[in-house]
Amino acid sequence: QVQLVESGGGSVQAGGSLRLSCAASGSIFGINIWNWYRQAQGKQRELVARIASGGSTNYADSVKGRFTISRDNAKNTVYLQMNSLKPEDTAVYRCNALRAGNSYWGQGTQVTVSS
């Protein structure tokens, strides 16, 4: 099993920054995709950023140039650096890991951006 714990959420004003962390533990060998999703109230879940085992990254158009996903293999942690935050970035952000058809989720962390 894989356990994912997010942290780093909070409330910021528009233009501010936050860094989310996703700490992984358990049987993490073989995880090849790490994702950050978000879901705003009343909206569908959205894939925000992805990093593959080889290091390649992908971003939603809405966050390109503002968010950066990275990982620290030594710490078994994936990060989401969020800059120039906008009120529309307000959502619960969840970490997700994929391995051989299995999907693992964290509990989520709330990000609130005020105008």
Short mmCIF file of N, CA and C in Angstrom, two decimals:
data_model
loop_
_atom_site.label_atom_id
_atom_site.label_comp_id
_atom_site.label_asym_id
_atom_site.label_seq_id
_atom_site.Cartn_x
_atom_site.Cartn_y
_atom_site.Cartn_z
N GLN A 1 0.83 -1.20 0.00
CA GLN A 1 0.00 0.00 0.00
C GLN A 1 0.86 1.25 0.00
N VAL A 2 0.24 2.31 -0.45
CA VAL A 2 0.93 3.60 -0.52
C VAL A 2 0.10 4.61 0.27
N GLN A 3 0.78 5.36 1.10
CA GLN A 3 0.12 6.44 1.83
C GLN A 3 0.67 7.78 1.34
N LEU A 4 -0.26 8.69 1.07
CA LEU A 4 0.11 10.02 0.60
C LEU A 4 -0.49 11.05 1.55
N VAL A 5 0.35 11.98 2.00
CA VAL A 5 -0.11 13.01 2.93
C VAL A 5 0.29 14.37 2.37
N GLU A 6 -0.72 15.18 2.09
CA GLU A 6 -0.46 16.52 1.58
C GLU A 6 -0.35 17.52 2.73
N SER A 7 0.37 18.57 2.46
CA SER A 7 0.48 19.68 3.42
C SER A 7 0.83 20.94 2.64
N GLY A 8 0.72 22.07 3.32
CA GLY A 8 1.14 23.32 2.71
C GLY A 8 0.01 24.22 2.23
N GLY A 9 -1.21 23.72 2.31
CA GLY A 9 -2.33 24.56 1.90
C GLY A 9 -2.55 25.70 2.89
N GLY A 10 -3.44 26.60 2.51
CA GLY A 10 -3.75 27.71 3.39
C GLY A 10 -4.48 28.80 2.64
N SER A 11 -4.52 29.97 3.26
CA SER A 11 -5.21 31.11 2.67
C SER A 11 -4.19 32.19 2.31
N VAL A 12 -4.27 32.67 1.09
CA VAL A 12 -3.35 33.72 0.63
C VAL A 12 -4.14 34.73 -0.19
N GLN A 13 -3.55 35.88 -0.36
CA GLN A 13 -4.15 36.88 -1.23
C GLN A 13 -3.71 36.64 -2.66
N ALA A 14 -4.49 37.13 -3.59
CA ALA A 14 -4.15 37.01 -5.00
C ALA A 14 -2.75 37.58 -5.24
N GLY A 15 -1.99 36.85 -6.06
CA GLY A 15 -0.62 37.23 -6.33
C GLY A 15 0.39 36.54 -5.44
N GLY A 16 -0.10 35.92 -4.39
CA GLY A 16 0.78 35.24 -3.45
C GLY A 16 1.22 33.87 -3.93
N SER A 17 1.98 33.20 -3.06
CA SER A 17 2.53 31.89 -3.40
C SER A 17 2.30 30.90 -2.26
N LEU A 18 2.22 29.65 -2.65
CA LEU A 18 2.18 28.55 -1.70
C LEU A 18 2.96 27.39 -2.30
N ARG A 19 3.50 26.55 -1.43
CA ARG A 19 4.12 25.32 -1.89
C ARG A 19 3.45 24.15 -1.19
N LEU A 20 2.84 23.30 -1.99
CA LEU A 20 2.22 22.09 -1.47
C LEU A 20 3.23 20.95 -1.49
N SER A 21 3.12 20.11 -0.49
CA SER A 21 3.97 18.92 -0.41
C SER A 21 3.10 17.68 -0.35
N CYS A 22 3.59 16.62 -0.93
CA CYS A 22 2.93 15.31 -0.89
C CYS A 22 3.97 14.30 -0.45
N ALA A 23 3.89 13.90 0.80
CA ALA A 23 4.84 12.94 1.36
C ALA A 23 4.31 11.52 1.17
N ALA A 24 5.12 10.68 0.55
CA ALA A 24 4.71 9.31 0.28
C ALA A 24 5.40 8.34 1.21
N SER A 25 4.68 7.33 1.62
CA SER A 25 5.26 6.28 2.44
C SER A 25 4.62 4.95 2.07
N GLY A 26 5.23 3.87 2.58
CA GLY A 26 4.73 2.55 2.25
C GLY A 26 5.47 1.96 1.06
N SER A 27 4.78 1.18 0.29
CA SER A 27 5.38 0.49 -0.86
C SER A 27 5.34 1.39 -2.09
N ILE A 28 6.29 2.32 -2.19
CA ILE A 28 6.24 3.29 -3.27
C ILE A 28 7.07 2.88 -4.48
N PHE A 29 7.74 1.73 -4.39
CA PHE A 29 8.54 1.28 -5.53
C PHE A 29 7.65 1.07 -6.74
N GLY A 30 8.11 1.57 -7.89
CA GLY A 30 7.37 1.33 -9.12
C GLY A 30 6.34 2.40 -9.47
N ILE A 31 6.14 3.38 -8.60
CA ILE A 31 5.22 4.47 -8.96
C ILE A 31 5.85 5.25 -10.09
N ASN A 32 5.13 5.40 -11.19
CA ASN A 32 5.73 6.05 -12.35
C ASN A 32 5.09 7.36 -12.73
N ILE A 33 3.97 7.69 -12.11
CA ILE A 33 3.31 8.96 -12.39
C ILE A 33 2.85 9.57 -11.07
N TRP A 34 3.16 10.83 -10.91
CA TRP A 34 2.69 11.60 -9.76
C TRP A 34 1.86 12.76 -10.30
N ASN A 35 0.67 12.93 -9.74
CA ASN A 35 -0.23 13.98 -10.20
C ASN A 35 -0.67 14.87 -9.04
N TRP A 36 -0.95 16.11 -9.38
CA TRP A 36 -1.69 16.99 -8.48
C TRP A 36 -3.02 17.31 -9.17
N TYR A 37 -4.11 17.04 -8.47
CA TYR A 37 -5.45 17.39 -8.92
C TYR A 37 -6.01 18.47 -8.00
N ARG A 38 -7.03 19.13 -8.50
CA ARG A 38 -7.77 20.04 -7.64
C ARG A 38 -9.25 19.96 -7.97
N GLN A 39 -10.05 20.28 -6.98
CA GLN A 39 -11.49 20.31 -7.18
C GLN A 39 -12.05 21.50 -6.41
N ALA A 40 -12.62 22.43 -7.16
CA ALA A 40 -13.27 23.57 -6.56
C ALA A 40 -14.71 23.20 -6.25
N GLN A 41 -15.28 23.90 -5.32
CA GLN A 41 -16.64 23.60 -4.91
C GLN A 41 -17.59 23.72 -6.09
N GLY A 42 -18.37 22.68 -6.33
CA GLY A 42 -19.33 22.68 -7.42
C GLY A 42 -18.76 22.43 -8.79
N LYS A 43 -17.47 22.12 -8.86
CA LYS A 43 -16.84 21.88 -10.15
C LYS A 43 -16.24 20.48 -10.21
N GLN A 44 -15.91 20.05 -11.41
CA GLN A 44 -15.30 18.74 -11.60
C GLN A 44 -13.83 18.79 -11.20
N ARG A 45 -13.33 17.62 -10.86
CA ARG A 45 -11.91 17.50 -10.54
C ARG A 45 -11.07 17.80 -11.78
N GLU A 46 -9.98 18.49 -11.57
CA GLU A 46 -9.12 18.93 -12.68
C GLU A 46 -7.68 18.48 -12.42
N LEU A 47 -7.05 17.91 -13.44
CA LEU A 47 -5.63 17.58 -13.35
C LEU A 47 -4.83 18.88 -13.51
N VAL A 48 -4.04 19.20 -12.53
CA VAL A 48 -3.29 20.45 -12.52
C VAL A 48 -1.88 20.25 -13.07
N ALA A 49 -1.19 19.21 -12.58
CA ALA A 49 0.19 18.99 -12.99
C ALA A 49 0.54 17.53 -12.83
N ARG A 50 1.50 17.10 -13.64
CA ARG A 50 1.93 15.70 -13.63
C ARG A 50 3.44 15.65 -13.81
N ILE A 51 4.05 14.72 -13.10
CA ILE A 51 5.47 14.45 -13.30
C ILE A 51 5.65 12.94 -13.42
N ALA A 52 6.37 12.54 -14.45
CA ALA A 52 6.61 11.12 -14.68
C ALA A 52 7.94 10.70 -14.07
N SER A 53 8.16 9.39 -14.03
CA SER A 53 9.37 8.88 -13.40
C SER A 53 10.62 9.38 -14.08
N GLY A 54 10.53 9.64 -15.39
CA GLY A 54 11.68 10.15 -16.11
C GLY A 54 11.91 11.63 -15.93
N GLY A 55 10.97 12.29 -15.26
CA GLY A 55 11.12 13.71 -14.98
C GLY A 55 10.32 14.63 -15.87
N SER A 56 9.67 14.09 -16.88
CA SER A 56 8.88 14.95 -17.76
C SER A 56 7.65 15.47 -17.01
N THR A 57 7.24 16.66 -17.35
CA THR A 57 6.13 17.31 -16.66
C THR A 57 5.07 17.79 -17.65
N ASN A 58 3.84 17.89 -17.14
CA ASN A 58 2.75 18.45 -17.92
C ASN A 58 1.90 19.30 -16.98
N TYR A 59 1.29 20.32 -17.57
CA TYR A 59 0.49 21.24 -16.77
C TYR A 59 -0.83 21.56 -17.47
N ALA A 60 -1.83 21.84 -16.67
CA ALA A 60 -3.06 22.38 -17.22
C ALA A 60 -2.77 23.77 -17.77
N ASP A 61 -3.46 24.12 -18.84
CA ASP A 61 -3.23 25.44 -19.45
C ASP A 61 -3.44 26.56 -18.44
N SER A 62 -4.37 26.35 -17.54
CA SER A 62 -4.73 27.41 -16.59
C SER A 62 -3.62 27.73 -15.59
N VAL A 63 -2.63 26.83 -15.47
CA VAL A 63 -1.56 27.06 -14.47
C VAL A 63 -0.18 27.14 -15.09
N LYS A 64 -0.09 26.96 -16.39
CA LYS A 64 1.22 27.01 -17.04
C LYS A 64 1.90 28.36 -16.79
N GLY A 65 3.17 28.28 -16.46
CA GLY A 65 3.93 29.50 -16.18
C GLY A 65 3.80 29.99 -14.76
N ARG A 66 2.87 29.42 -14.00
CA ARG A 66 2.66 29.85 -12.61
C ARG A 66 2.96 28.73 -11.61
N PHE A 67 2.66 27.50 -11.98
CA PHE A 67 2.86 26.35 -11.09
C PHE A 67 4.02 25.51 -11.59
N THR A 68 4.72 24.90 -10.64
CA THR A 68 5.81 24.00 -10.97
C THR A 68 5.73 22.75 -10.11
N ILE A 69 5.71 21.60 -10.75
CA ILE A 69 5.72 20.33 -10.03
C ILE A 69 7.15 19.80 -10.00
N SER A 70 7.54 19.24 -8.87
CA SER A 70 8.88 18.67 -8.74
C SER A 70 8.83 17.55 -7.72
N ARG A 71 9.90 16.82 -7.62
CA ARG A 71 9.94 15.73 -6.65
C ARG A 71 11.34 15.63 -6.07
N ASP A 72 11.39 15.13 -4.86
CA ASP A 72 12.65 14.86 -4.16
C ASP A 72 12.63 13.38 -3.83
N ASN A 73 13.33 12.58 -4.62
CA ASN A 73 13.30 11.14 -4.43
C ASN A 73 13.87 10.73 -3.08
N ALA A 74 14.84 11.48 -2.59
CA ALA A 74 15.45 11.13 -1.30
C ALA A 74 14.44 11.29 -0.17
N LYS A 75 13.53 12.23 -0.33
CA LYS A 75 12.52 12.49 0.71
C LYS A 75 11.18 11.85 0.39
N ASN A 76 11.09 11.16 -0.76
CA ASN A 76 9.82 10.57 -1.18
C ASN A 76 8.69 11.60 -1.16
N THR A 77 8.99 12.77 -1.68
CA THR A 77 8.04 13.88 -1.61
C THR A 77 7.92 14.54 -2.98
N VAL A 78 6.71 14.87 -3.32
CA VAL A 78 6.41 15.62 -4.54
C VAL A 78 5.87 16.98 -4.13
N TYR A 79 6.28 18.00 -4.85
CA TYR A 79 5.91 19.36 -4.51
C TYR A 79 5.11 20.01 -5.63
N LEU A 80 4.33 20.99 -5.26
CA LEU A 80 3.67 21.85 -6.23
C LEU A 80 3.89 23.29 -5.77
N GLN A 81 4.79 23.97 -6.46
CA GLN A 81 5.03 25.37 -6.18
C GLN A 81 4.03 26.19 -6.97
N MET A 82 3.27 27.01 -6.26
CA MET A 82 2.21 27.79 -6.89
C MET A 82 2.50 29.27 -6.69
N ASN A 83 2.73 29.95 -7.78
CA ASN A 83 3.02 31.39 -7.75
C ASN A 83 1.91 32.15 -8.46
N SER A 84 1.88 33.45 -8.22
CA SER A 84 0.89 34.32 -8.87
C SER A 84 -0.51 33.75 -8.74
N LEU A 85 -0.85 33.36 -7.55
CA LEU A 85 -2.14 32.70 -7.32
C LEU A 85 -3.30 33.63 -7.61
N LYS A 86 -4.37 33.04 -8.11
CA LYS A 86 -5.59 33.76 -8.48
C LYS A 86 -6.76 33.20 -7.67
N PRO A 87 -7.80 33.98 -7.50
CA PRO A 87 -8.97 33.46 -6.77
C PRO A 87 -9.52 32.17 -7.40
N GLU A 88 -9.40 32.04 -8.69
CA GLU A 88 -9.90 30.82 -9.35
C GLU A 88 -9.04 29.59 -9.08
N ASP A 89 -7.92 29.77 -8.41
CA ASP A 89 -7.12 28.61 -7.98
C ASP A 89 -7.64 28.01 -6.67
N THR A 90 -8.61 28.64 -6.07
CA THR A 90 -9.19 28.14 -4.83
C THR A 90 -9.80 26.76 -5.05
N ALA A 91 -9.37 25.80 -4.26
CA ALA A 91 -9.83 24.41 -4.43
C ALA A 91 -9.18 23.54 -3.36
N VAL A 92 -9.67 22.32 -3.29
CA VAL A 92 -8.96 21.28 -2.54
C VAL A 92 -7.98 20.62 -3.50
N TYR A 93 -6.73 20.58 -3.11
CA TYR A 93 -5.68 19.99 -3.93
C TYR A 93 -5.32 18.61 -3.37
N ARG A 94 -5.28 17.63 -4.26
CA ARG A 94 -4.99 16.26 -3.85
C ARG A 94 -3.86 15.69 -4.67
N CYS A 95 -3.03 14.95 -3.99
CA CYS A 95 -1.92 14.25 -4.61
C CYS A 95 -2.40 12.87 -5.06
N ASN A 96 -1.88 12.41 -6.18
CA ASN A 96 -2.26 11.11 -6.73
C ASN A 96 -1.04 10.42 -7.30
N ALA A 97 -0.93 9.12 -7.06
CA ALA A 97 0.19 8.35 -7.57
C ALA A 97 -0.33 7.14 -8.34
N LEU A 98 0.31 6.83 -9.44
CA LEU A 98 -0.12 5.73 -10.29
C LEU A 98 0.99 4.68 -10.41
N ARG A 99 0.54 3.41 -10.33
CA ARG A 99 1.48 2.31 -10.48
C ARG A 99 0.73 1.10 -10.98
N ALA A 100 1.10 0.64 -12.17
CA ALA A 100 0.58 -0.60 -12.72
C ALA A 100 -0.93 -0.70 -12.61
N GLY A 101 -1.60 0.37 -12.97
CA GLY A 101 -3.05 0.36 -12.96
C GLY A 101 -3.69 0.69 -11.63
N ASN A 102 -2.89 0.84 -10.61
CA ASN A 102 -3.41 1.22 -9.29
C ASN A 102 -3.25 2.72 -9.08
N SER A 103 -4.23 3.29 -8.41
CA SER A 103 -4.24 4.73 -8.17
C SER A 103 -4.35 4.99 -6.68
N TYR A 104 -3.48 5.82 -6.17
CA TYR A 104 -3.44 6.13 -4.74
C TYR A 104 -3.66 7.62 -4.54
N TRP A 105 -4.40 7.96 -3.47
CA TRP A 105 -4.79 9.35 -3.25
C TRP A 105 -4.46 9.79 -1.83
N GLY A 106 -4.12 11.07 -1.74
CA GLY A 106 -4.02 11.69 -0.43
C GLY A 106 -5.37 12.24 -0.02
N GLN A 107 -5.42 12.83 1.17
CA GLN A 107 -6.69 13.30 1.70
C GLN A 107 -7.04 14.69 1.20
N GLY A 108 -6.04 15.41 0.71
CA GLY A 108 -6.27 16.74 0.16
C GLY A 108 -5.91 17.85 1.12
N THR A 109 -5.62 19.00 0.55
CA THR A 109 -5.32 20.20 1.35
C THR A 109 -6.01 21.39 0.69
N GLN A 110 -6.60 22.23 1.51
CA GLN A 110 -7.39 23.35 0.99
C GLN A 110 -6.49 24.53 0.67
N VAL A 111 -6.71 25.09 -0.50
CA VAL A 111 -6.05 26.33 -0.90
C VAL A 111 -7.15 27.36 -1.16
N THR A 112 -7.05 28.49 -0.50
CA THR A 112 -8.02 29.56 -0.67
C THR A 112 -7.28 30.84 -1.04
N VAL A 113 -7.67 31.42 -2.17
CA VAL A 113 -7.04 32.64 -2.65
C VAL A 113 -8.08 33.75 -2.66
N SER A 114 -7.82 34.79 -1.94
CA SER A 114 -8.76 35.92 -1.85
C SER A 114 -8.29 37.06 -2.75
N SER A 115 -9.28 37.79 -3.24
CA SER A 115 -8.97 38.90 -4.15
C SER A 115 -8.71 40.19 -3.39
#
